[in-house]
Coordinates of C-alpha atoms in Angstrom, one line a residue:
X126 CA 96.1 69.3 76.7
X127 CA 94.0 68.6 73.5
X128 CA 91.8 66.2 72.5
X129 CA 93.8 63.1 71.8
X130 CA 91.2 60.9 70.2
X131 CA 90.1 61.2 66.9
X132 CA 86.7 62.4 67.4
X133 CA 85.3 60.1 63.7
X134 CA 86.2 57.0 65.6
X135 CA 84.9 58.0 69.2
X136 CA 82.6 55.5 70.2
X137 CA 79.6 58.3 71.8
X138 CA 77.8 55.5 73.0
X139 CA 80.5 53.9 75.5
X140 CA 81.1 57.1 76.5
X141 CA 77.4 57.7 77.3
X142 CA 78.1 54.2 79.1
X143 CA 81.0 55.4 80.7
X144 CA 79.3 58.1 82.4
X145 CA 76.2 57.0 83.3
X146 CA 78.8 54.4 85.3
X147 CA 80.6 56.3 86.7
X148 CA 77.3 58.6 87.9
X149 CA 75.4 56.2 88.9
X150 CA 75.2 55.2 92.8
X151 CA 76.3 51.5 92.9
X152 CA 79.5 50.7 93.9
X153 CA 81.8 49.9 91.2
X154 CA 84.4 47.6 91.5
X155 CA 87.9 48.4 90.3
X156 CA 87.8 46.9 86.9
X157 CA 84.8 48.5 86.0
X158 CA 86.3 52.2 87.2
X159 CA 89.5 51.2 84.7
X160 CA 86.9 50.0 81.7
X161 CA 84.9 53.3 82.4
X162 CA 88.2 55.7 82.3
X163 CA 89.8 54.0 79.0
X164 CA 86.4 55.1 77.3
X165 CA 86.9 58.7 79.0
X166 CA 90.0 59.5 78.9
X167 CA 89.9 59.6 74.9
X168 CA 87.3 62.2 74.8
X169 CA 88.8 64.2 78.5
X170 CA 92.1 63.2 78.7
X171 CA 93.3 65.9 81.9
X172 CA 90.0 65.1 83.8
X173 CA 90.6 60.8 83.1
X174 CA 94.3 60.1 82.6
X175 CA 95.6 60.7 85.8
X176 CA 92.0 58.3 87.7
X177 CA 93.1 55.8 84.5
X178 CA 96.8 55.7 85.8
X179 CA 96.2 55.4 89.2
X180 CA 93.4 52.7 88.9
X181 CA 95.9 50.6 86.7
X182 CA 98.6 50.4 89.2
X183 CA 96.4 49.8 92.0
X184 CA 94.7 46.9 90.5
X185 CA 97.7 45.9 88.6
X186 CA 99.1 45.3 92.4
X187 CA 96.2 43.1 93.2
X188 CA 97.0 40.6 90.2
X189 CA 98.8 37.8 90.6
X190 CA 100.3 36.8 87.1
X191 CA 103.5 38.8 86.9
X192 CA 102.6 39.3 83.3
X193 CA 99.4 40.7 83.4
X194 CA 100.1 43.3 85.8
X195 CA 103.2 44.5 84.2
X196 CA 100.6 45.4 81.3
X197 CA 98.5 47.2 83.4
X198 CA 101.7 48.7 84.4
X199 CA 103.2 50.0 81.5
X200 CA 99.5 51.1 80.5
X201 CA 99.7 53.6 83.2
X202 CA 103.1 54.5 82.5
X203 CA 101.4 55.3 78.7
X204 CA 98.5 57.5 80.5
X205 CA 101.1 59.3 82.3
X206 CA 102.7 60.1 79.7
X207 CA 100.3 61.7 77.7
X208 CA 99.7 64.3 80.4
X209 CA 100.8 67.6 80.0
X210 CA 104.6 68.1 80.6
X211 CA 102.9 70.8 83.1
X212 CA 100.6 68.7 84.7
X213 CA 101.1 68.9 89.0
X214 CA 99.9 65.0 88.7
X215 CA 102.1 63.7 85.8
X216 CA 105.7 63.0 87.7
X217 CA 104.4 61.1 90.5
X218 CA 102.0 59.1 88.5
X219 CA 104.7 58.7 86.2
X220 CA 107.1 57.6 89.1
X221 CA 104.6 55.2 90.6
X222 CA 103.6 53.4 87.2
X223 CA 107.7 53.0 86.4
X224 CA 108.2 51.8 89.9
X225 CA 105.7 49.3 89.7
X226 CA 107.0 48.1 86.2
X227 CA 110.3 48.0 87.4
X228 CA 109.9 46.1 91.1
X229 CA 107.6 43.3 88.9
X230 CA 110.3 43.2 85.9
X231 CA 112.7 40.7 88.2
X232 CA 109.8 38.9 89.5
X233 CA 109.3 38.1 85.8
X234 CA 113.1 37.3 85.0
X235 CA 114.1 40.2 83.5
X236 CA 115.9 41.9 86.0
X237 CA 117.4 43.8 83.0
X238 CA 114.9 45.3 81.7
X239 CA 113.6 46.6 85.4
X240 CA 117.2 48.2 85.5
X241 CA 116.2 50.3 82.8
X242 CA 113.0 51.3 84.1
X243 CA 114.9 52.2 87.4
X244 CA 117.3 54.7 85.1
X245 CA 114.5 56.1 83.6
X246 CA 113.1 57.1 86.9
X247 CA 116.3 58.2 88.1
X248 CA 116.4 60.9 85.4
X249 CA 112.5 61.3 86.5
X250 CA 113.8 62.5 90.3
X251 CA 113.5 59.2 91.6
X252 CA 117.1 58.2 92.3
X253 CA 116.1 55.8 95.6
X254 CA 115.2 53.0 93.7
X255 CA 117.7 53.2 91.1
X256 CA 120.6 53.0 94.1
X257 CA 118.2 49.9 95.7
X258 CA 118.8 47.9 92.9
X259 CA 122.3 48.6 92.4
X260 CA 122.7 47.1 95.9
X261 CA 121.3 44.4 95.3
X262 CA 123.7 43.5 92.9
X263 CA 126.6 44.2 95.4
X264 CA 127.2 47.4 92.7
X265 CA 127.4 49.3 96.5
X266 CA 130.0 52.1 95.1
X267 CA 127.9 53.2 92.3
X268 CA 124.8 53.1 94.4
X269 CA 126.6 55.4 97.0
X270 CA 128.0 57.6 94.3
X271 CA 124.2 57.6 93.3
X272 CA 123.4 59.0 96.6
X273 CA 126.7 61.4 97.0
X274 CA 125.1 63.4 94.3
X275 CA 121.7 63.8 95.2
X276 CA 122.4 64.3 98.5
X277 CA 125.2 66.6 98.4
X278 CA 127.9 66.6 101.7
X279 CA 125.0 66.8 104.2
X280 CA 121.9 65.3 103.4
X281 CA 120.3 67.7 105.4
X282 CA 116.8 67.2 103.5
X283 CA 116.6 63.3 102.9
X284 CA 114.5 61.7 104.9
X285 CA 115.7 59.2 107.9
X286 CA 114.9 56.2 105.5
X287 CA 117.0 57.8 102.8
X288 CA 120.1 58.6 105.6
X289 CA 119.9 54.9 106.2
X290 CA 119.8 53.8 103.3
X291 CA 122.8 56.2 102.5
X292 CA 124.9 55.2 105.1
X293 CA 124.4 51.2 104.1
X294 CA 125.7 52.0 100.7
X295 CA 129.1 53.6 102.1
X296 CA 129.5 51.2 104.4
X297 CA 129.5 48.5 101.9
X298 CA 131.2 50.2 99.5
X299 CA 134.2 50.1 101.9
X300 CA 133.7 54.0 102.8
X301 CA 133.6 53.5 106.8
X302 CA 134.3 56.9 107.5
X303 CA 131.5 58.6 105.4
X304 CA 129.1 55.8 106.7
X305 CA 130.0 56.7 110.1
X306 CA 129.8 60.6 109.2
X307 CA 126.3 59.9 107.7
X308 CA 124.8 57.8 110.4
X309 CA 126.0 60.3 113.2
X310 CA 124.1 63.1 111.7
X311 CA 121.1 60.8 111.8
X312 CA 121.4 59.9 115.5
X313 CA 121.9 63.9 116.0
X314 CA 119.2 64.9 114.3
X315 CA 116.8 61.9 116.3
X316 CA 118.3 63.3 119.6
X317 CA 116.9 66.8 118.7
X318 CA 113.5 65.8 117.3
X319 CA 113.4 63.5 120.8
X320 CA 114.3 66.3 123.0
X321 CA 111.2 68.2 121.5
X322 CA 108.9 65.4 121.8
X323 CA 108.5 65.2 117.7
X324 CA 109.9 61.5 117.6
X325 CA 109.3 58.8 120.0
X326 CA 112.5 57.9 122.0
X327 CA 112.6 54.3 120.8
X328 CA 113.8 55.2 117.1
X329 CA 116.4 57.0 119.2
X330 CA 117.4 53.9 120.9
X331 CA 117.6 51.7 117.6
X332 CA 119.8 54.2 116.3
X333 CA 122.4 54.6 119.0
X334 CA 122.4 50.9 119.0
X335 CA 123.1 50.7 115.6
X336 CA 125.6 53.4 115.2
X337 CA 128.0 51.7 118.3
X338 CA 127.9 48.8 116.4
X339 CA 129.2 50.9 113.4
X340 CA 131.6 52.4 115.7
X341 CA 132.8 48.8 117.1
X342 CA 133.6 47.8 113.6
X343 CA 136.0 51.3 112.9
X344 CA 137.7 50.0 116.2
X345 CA 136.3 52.8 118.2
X346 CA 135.5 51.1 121.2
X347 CA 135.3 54.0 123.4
X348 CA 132.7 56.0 120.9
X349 CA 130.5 52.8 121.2
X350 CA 130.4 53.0 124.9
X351 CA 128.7 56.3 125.0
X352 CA 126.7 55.2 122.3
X353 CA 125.3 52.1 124.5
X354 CA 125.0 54.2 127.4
X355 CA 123.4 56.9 125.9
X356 CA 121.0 54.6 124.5
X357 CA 120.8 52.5 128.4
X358 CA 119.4 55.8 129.8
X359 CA 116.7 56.0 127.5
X360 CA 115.7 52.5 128.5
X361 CA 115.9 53.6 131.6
X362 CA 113.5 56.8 131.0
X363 CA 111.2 54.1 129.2
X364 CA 110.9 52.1 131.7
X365 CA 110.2 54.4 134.2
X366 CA 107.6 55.9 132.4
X367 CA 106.9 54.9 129.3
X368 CA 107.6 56.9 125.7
X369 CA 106.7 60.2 125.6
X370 CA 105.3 60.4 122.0
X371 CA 102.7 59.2 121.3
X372 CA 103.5 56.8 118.2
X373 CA 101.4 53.6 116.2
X374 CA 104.4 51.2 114.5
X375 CA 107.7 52.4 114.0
X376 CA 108.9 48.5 113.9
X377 CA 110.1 49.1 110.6
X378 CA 113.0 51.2 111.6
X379 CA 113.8 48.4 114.4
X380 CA 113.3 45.5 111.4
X381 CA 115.7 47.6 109.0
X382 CA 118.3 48.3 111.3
X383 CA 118.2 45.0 112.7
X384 CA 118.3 43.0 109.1
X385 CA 121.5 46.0 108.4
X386 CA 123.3 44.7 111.0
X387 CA 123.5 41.1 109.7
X388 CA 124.5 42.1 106.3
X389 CA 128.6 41.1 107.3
X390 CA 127.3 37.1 107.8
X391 CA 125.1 37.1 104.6
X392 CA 127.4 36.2 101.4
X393 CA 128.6 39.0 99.1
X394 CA 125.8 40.4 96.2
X395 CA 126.7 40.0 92.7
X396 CA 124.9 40.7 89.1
X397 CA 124.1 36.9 88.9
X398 CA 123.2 36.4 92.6
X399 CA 121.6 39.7 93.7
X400 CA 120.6 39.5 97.7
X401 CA 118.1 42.0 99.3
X402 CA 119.8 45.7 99.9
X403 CA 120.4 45.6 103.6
X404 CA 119.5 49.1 105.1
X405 CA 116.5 49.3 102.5
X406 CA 113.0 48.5 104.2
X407 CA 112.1 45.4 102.9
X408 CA 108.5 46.8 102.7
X409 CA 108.8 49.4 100.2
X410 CA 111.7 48.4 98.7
X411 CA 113.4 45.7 98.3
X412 CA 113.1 44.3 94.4
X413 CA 110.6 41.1 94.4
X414 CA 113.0 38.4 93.1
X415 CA 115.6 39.1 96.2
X416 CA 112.7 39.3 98.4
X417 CA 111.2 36.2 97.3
X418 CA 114.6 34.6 96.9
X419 CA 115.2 35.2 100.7
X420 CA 112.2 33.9 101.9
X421 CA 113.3 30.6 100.1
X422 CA 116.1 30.7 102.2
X423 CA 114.6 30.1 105.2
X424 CA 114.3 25.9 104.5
X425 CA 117.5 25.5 103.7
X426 CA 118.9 27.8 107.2
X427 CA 116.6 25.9 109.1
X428 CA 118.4 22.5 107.9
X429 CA 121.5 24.3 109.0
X430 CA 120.6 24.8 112.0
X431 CA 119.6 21.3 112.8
X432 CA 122.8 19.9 111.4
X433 CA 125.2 21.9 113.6
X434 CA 122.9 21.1 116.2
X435 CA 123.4 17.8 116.1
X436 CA 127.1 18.6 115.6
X437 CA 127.7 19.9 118.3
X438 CA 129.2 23.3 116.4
X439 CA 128.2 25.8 118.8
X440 CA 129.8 28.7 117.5
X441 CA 128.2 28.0 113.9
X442 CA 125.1 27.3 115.4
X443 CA 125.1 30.8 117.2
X444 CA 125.7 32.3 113.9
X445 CA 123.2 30.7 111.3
X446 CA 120.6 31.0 114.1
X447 CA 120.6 34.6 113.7
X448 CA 120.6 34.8 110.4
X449 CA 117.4 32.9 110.5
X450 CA 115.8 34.9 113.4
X451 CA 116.6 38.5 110.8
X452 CA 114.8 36.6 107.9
X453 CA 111.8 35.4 110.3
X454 CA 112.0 38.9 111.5
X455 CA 111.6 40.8 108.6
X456 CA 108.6 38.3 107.8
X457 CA 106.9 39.1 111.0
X458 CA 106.9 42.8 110.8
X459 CA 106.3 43.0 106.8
X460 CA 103.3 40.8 107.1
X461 CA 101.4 42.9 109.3
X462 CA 100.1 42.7 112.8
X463 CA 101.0 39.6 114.2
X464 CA 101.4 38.6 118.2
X465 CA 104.7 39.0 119.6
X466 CA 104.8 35.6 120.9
X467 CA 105.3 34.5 117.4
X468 CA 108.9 35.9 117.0
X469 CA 109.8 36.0 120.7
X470 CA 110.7 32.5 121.1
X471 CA 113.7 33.5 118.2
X472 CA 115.4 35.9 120.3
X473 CA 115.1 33.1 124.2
X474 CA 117.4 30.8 121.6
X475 CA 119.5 32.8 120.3
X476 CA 120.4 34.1 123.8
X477 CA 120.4 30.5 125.5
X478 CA 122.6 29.6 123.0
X479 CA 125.2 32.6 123.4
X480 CA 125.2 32.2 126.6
X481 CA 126.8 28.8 126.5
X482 CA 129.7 29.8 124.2
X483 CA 132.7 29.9 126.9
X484 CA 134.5 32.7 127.2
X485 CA 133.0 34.9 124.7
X486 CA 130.6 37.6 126.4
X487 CA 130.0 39.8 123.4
X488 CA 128.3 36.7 122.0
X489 CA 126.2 37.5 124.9
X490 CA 125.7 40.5 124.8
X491 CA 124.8 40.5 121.0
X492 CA 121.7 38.3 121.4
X493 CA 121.0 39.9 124.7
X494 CA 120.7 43.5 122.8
X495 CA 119.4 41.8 120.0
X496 CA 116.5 40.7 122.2
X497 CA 116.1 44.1 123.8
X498 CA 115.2 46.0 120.5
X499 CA 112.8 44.0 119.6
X500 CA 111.2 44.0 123.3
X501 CA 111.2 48.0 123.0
X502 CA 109.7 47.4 119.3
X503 CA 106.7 45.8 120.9
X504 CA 106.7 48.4 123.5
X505 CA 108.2 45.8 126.6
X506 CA 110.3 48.9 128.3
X507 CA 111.3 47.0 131.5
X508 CA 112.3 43.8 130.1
X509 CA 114.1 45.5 127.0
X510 CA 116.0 47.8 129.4
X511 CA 117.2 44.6 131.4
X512 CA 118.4 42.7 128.9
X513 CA 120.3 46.2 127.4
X514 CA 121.8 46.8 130.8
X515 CA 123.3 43.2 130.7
X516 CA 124.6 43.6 127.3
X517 CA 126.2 46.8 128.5
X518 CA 127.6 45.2 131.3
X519 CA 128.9 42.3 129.5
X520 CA 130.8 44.9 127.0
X521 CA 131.6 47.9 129.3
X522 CA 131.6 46.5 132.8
X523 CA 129.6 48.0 135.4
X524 CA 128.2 51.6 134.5
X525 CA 128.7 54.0 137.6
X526 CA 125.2 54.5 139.1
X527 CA 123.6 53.1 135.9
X528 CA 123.5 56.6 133.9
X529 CA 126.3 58.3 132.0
X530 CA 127.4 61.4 131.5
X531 CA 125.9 64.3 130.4
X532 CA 127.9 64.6 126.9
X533 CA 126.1 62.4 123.5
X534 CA 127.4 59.7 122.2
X535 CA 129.6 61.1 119.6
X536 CA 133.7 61.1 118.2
X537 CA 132.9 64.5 116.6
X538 CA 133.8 67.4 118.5
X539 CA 131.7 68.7 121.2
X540 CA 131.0 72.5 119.1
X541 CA 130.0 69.9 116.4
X542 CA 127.4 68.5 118.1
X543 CA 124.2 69.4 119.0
X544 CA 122.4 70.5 122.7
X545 CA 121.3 67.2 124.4
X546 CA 118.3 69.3 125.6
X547 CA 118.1 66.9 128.9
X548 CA 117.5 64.0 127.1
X549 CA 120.7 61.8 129.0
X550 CA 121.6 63.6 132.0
X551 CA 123.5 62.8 135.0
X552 CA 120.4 62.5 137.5
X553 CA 117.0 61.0 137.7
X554 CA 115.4 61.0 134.4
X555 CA 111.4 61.8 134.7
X556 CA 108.8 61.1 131.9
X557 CA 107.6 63.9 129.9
X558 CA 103.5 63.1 130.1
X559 CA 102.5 65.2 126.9
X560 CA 101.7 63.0 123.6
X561 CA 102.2 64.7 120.1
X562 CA 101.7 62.9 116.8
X563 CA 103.7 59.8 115.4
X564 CA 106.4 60.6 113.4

């Protein structure tokens, strides 16, 4: 790439300035690194766009005024830009200037305008964020039709996130089948990384538990029997002797899943009122109006909650109180490390208060599993496996000698379906004892 200034009206002594900055062996601060690259990227544009791009997002992230850092945002968008079409740099700092313009866009009102952006960096590569917002706006057929053709029929090289995400689309686009399809090539494809020790055995465990829950809704009651105990003998393998893989925090797949499986009590998305896309990680992707906008829920559920209280309305009670524990949930694990015993008291109500609904164990059962996965998310094996077993019981009756058979939990057929490699078996399960990396 060329020279882009115009060399009459290059101002030599900023960039003597500029360098003797950048050169010298105080620490700079942030501002000072973006002042410095302006100045040199007129006179070395492929050595100072791509630090002047970066640097804008990172400290347009760190402003507070909407405004101001969608202008450092579209100013990186601008540097990216001018980078060669060849450049190896310019398409992901291209891709992470537009994603930052168009996540702040909403925030901003003008969740229109971010749309855009998002279609922009659709036809950039980056379809994922395109197909968020379109869920958020309950537009769940185009965002899966979005997803169909990127993905292809198999989806063999998206990611687990993406598989999710995927999956949450068909489901609420009224496509059971596919979602099912989808979600049980995900679960397959855990099983095998688990039976090699390259995933830990909890991410395993939240996704059999999500897919029988899947499987409960398509009326497939049977499939989501296996599918709990499949997911009961890992427990029991846990708690016996702990996961096998080494891993740091995988409690956003637990927080995802979780929040996913309280999208049929949350009211229906629309253009006018978007709501969070369920099955996206709230972290990296939910849009920050829908975020914000459920956090400002939380007031009005928690007068709920005291009004059926005081009602007496058990059954409603039951219900809102969940939805309240998923939004207090995704706040606990989004805002960093924070002590268990913050969020644990959620999950003791909500199953002291299934448990007094008469005659209605899978109410139970529910909160009891609801209670388990996020014990095992904090790494509680013993007491997650306990309250699993008792959901299981509750739903399936007593399992014979507490393990299952040696066939995964699956309704495809068995040549369609991977080895178990020994990961659910029909004798004792011992702990593997060598740690590999996190996934």
């Amino acid at each position: 790439m060329g020279n882009s200034g115009n060399s009459g009206k290059i101002d030599h002594d900023a960039v003597l300035r500029a360098r003797v900055l950048l050169l010298g062996s105080g620490r700079l601060s942030l501002w000072q690194e973006v002042t410095a690259y302006r100045v040199l990227a007129e006179v070395s544009p492929r050595a100072y766009l791509p630090k002047l791009a970066h640097a804008l997002v990172v400290q347009g992230y760190r402003l507070r005024d909407p405004e101001s850092a969608l202008a450092l945002f579209r100013e990186a968008a601008a540097a990216a830009r001018r980078l060669d079409a060849g450049d190896p740099k310019r398409a992901e700092l291209l891709r992470n200037a537009l994603s930052a313009c168009a996540r702040h866009l909403p925030a901003a009102g003008r969740r229109d305008e971010g749309r855009a952006v998002y279609e922009e960096l659709a036809s950039e590569g980056a379809y994922g964020p395109l197909a968020t917002v379109l869920a958020e706006e309950g537009r769940h057929a185009e965002a899966a039709a979005l997803y169909d053709r990127h993905l292809g029929s198999g989806g063999e090289d998206a990611s687990d996130w993406t598989l999710i995400e995927w999956a949450a689309a068909l489901d609420a686009a009224g496509r059971g089948e596919r979602a099912l399809e989808v979600f049980a090539g995900l679960v397959a494809d855990e099983r095998s990384r688990a039976a090699a020790d390259r995933s830990p055995l909890a991410a395993l465990v939240w996704q059999l538990h999500h897919y029988a829950g899947m499987l409960v809704a398509a009326g497939r009651e049977d499939g989501a029997a296996d599918a709990r105990r499949e997911a009961l003998v890992l427990l029991d393998r846990l708690a016996a002797g702990g996961e096998p893989v080494s891993w740091s925090n995988i409690q956003a797949t637990w927080v995802t899943l979780f929040a996913l499986s309280g999208r049929p009590d949350e009211p229906a998305a629309t253009p006018d009122a978007p709501l969070p896309a369920l099955g996206c990680y709230a972290g990296h992707g939910w849009s920050l109006d829908t975020r914000a906008a459920w956090s400002a829920s939380v007031p009005a559920l928690e007068r709920r909650v005291a009004d059926l209280s005081a009602a007496g309305d058990l059954p409603g009670l039951v219900a809102v109180h969940r939805r309240l524990t998923v939004r207090r949930a995704v706040a606990w694990e989004t805002s960093g490390r924070r002590a268990e015993e913050e969020l644990l008291p959620e999950f003791d109500e909500g199953v002291a208060l299934a448990r007094r609904l008469p005659g209605t164990p899978s109410a139970a059962a529910r909160a009891l599993a609801d209670r388990a996965m996020f014990l095992l998310a904090v790494k509680r094996y013993e007491e997650a496996r306990r309250d699993f077993a008792e959901a299981v019981e509750l739903l399936d009756g007593p399992a014979s000698g507490g393990r299952v058979s040696e066939e995964p939990a699956s309704d495809a057929p068995a040549s369609d379906m991977p080895e178990s490699h020994g990961l659910v078996s029909g004798g004792p399960v011992s702990p593997i004892s060598h740690p590999t990396s996190p996934k």
